[in-house]
């Protein structure tokens, strides 16, 4: 039955607006990736600290690893 079988009405919600994840500015991604390459640092810890999924941070790291060396500029000091 269209009414759910109990005589009551069904309620549907329509969700509109932007979907998908957060849009990270390149500068922010670069700082997070740089932090994740520091010696002794674990990717999962860095990801959690910045509210990023570890898999997303791993993807970003892969993009950086594929860049030619002259395109990589580290501006965040290693800790």
Short mmCIF file of C-alpha atoms in Angstrom, two decimals:
data_model
loop_
_atom_site.label_atom_id
_atom_site.label_comp_id
_atom_site.label_asym_id
_atom_site.label_seq_id
_atom_site.Cartn_x
_atom_site.Cartn_y
_atom_site.Cartn_z
CA UNK A 1 0.00 0.00 0.00
CA UNK A 2 1.12 3.52 -0.69
CA UNK A 3 0.43 4.58 2.89
CA UNK A 4 2.80 2.06 4.50
CA UNK A 5 0.06 -0.40 5.40
CA UNK A 6 -0.92 1.15 8.70
CA UNK A 7 -3.08 3.99 7.46
CA UNK A 8 -0.38 6.60 8.11
CA UNK A 9 1.29 8.70 5.46
CA UNK A 10 4.83 8.13 4.29
CA UNK A 11 7.28 10.99 4.60
CA UNK A 12 10.08 11.50 2.10
CA UNK A 13 12.94 13.96 2.42
CA UNK A 14 14.72 15.46 -0.54
CA UNK A 15 18.30 16.47 0.10
CA UNK A 16 19.70 19.09 -2.23
CA UNK A 17 22.87 21.06 -2.43
CA UNK A 18 26.49 20.13 -2.97
CA UNK A 19 27.40 16.50 -2.56
CA UNK A 20 30.72 14.80 -2.10
CA UNK A 21 33.63 15.54 0.14
CA UNK A 22 35.35 18.65 1.24
CA UNK A 23 37.34 20.73 -1.24
CA UNK A 24 40.89 21.06 0.06
CA UNK A 25 42.96 24.02 -1.18
CA UNK A 26 46.23 22.93 -2.81
CA UNK A 27 48.27 24.79 -0.17
CA UNK A 28 46.55 22.87 2.64
CA UNK A 29 47.00 19.53 0.85
CA UNK A 30 50.68 20.33 0.31
CA UNK A 31 51.23 21.06 4.01
CA UNK A 32 49.45 17.86 5.07
CA UNK A 33 51.40 15.77 2.54
CA UNK A 34 54.71 17.35 3.59
CA UNK A 35 53.92 16.55 7.22
CA UNK A 36 53.16 12.94 6.28
CA UNK A 37 56.64 12.50 4.73
CA UNK A 38 58.48 13.52 7.92
CA UNK A 39 60.68 10.76 9.36
CA UNK A 40 58.91 8.56 11.91
CA UNK A 41 55.44 9.93 11.15
CA UNK A 42 52.55 7.58 10.39
CA UNK A 43 50.15 8.46 7.59
CA UNK A 44 47.13 7.46 9.68
CA UNK A 45 48.15 9.78 12.52
CA UNK A 46 48.58 12.76 10.19
CA UNK A 47 45.29 12.00 8.43
CA UNK A 48 43.39 11.80 11.71
CA UNK A 49 44.94 15.03 12.99
CA UNK A 50 43.67 16.89 9.91
CA UNK A 51 40.31 15.14 9.50
CA UNK A 52 41.33 13.38 6.28
CA UNK A 53 40.82 9.71 5.48
CA UNK A 54 44.14 7.84 5.42
CA UNK A 55 43.31 6.57 1.93
CA UNK A 56 42.84 10.15 0.70
CA UNK A 57 46.18 11.22 2.15
CA UNK A 58 47.82 8.18 0.53
CA UNK A 59 46.33 9.26 -2.82
CA UNK A 60 47.71 12.78 -2.38
CA UNK A 61 51.13 11.33 -1.52
CA UNK A 62 51.02 9.24 -4.70
CA UNK A 63 50.31 12.34 -6.79
CA UNK A 64 53.34 14.07 -5.27
CA UNK A 65 55.53 11.00 -5.83
CA UNK A 66 54.70 11.14 -9.56
CA UNK A 67 55.68 14.82 -9.93
CA UNK A 68 59.05 15.66 -11.48
CA UNK A 69 61.50 16.75 -8.75
CA UNK A 70 61.63 20.33 -10.04
CA UNK A 71 57.84 20.67 -9.41
CA UNK A 72 58.11 19.82 -5.70
CA UNK A 73 58.71 22.76 -3.38
CA UNK A 74 58.65 22.01 0.34
CA UNK A 75 57.65 25.09 2.28
CA UNK A 76 56.69 23.36 5.52
CA UNK A 77 59.64 22.72 7.85
CA UNK A 78 60.25 19.08 8.75
CA UNK A 79 59.66 18.32 12.39
#
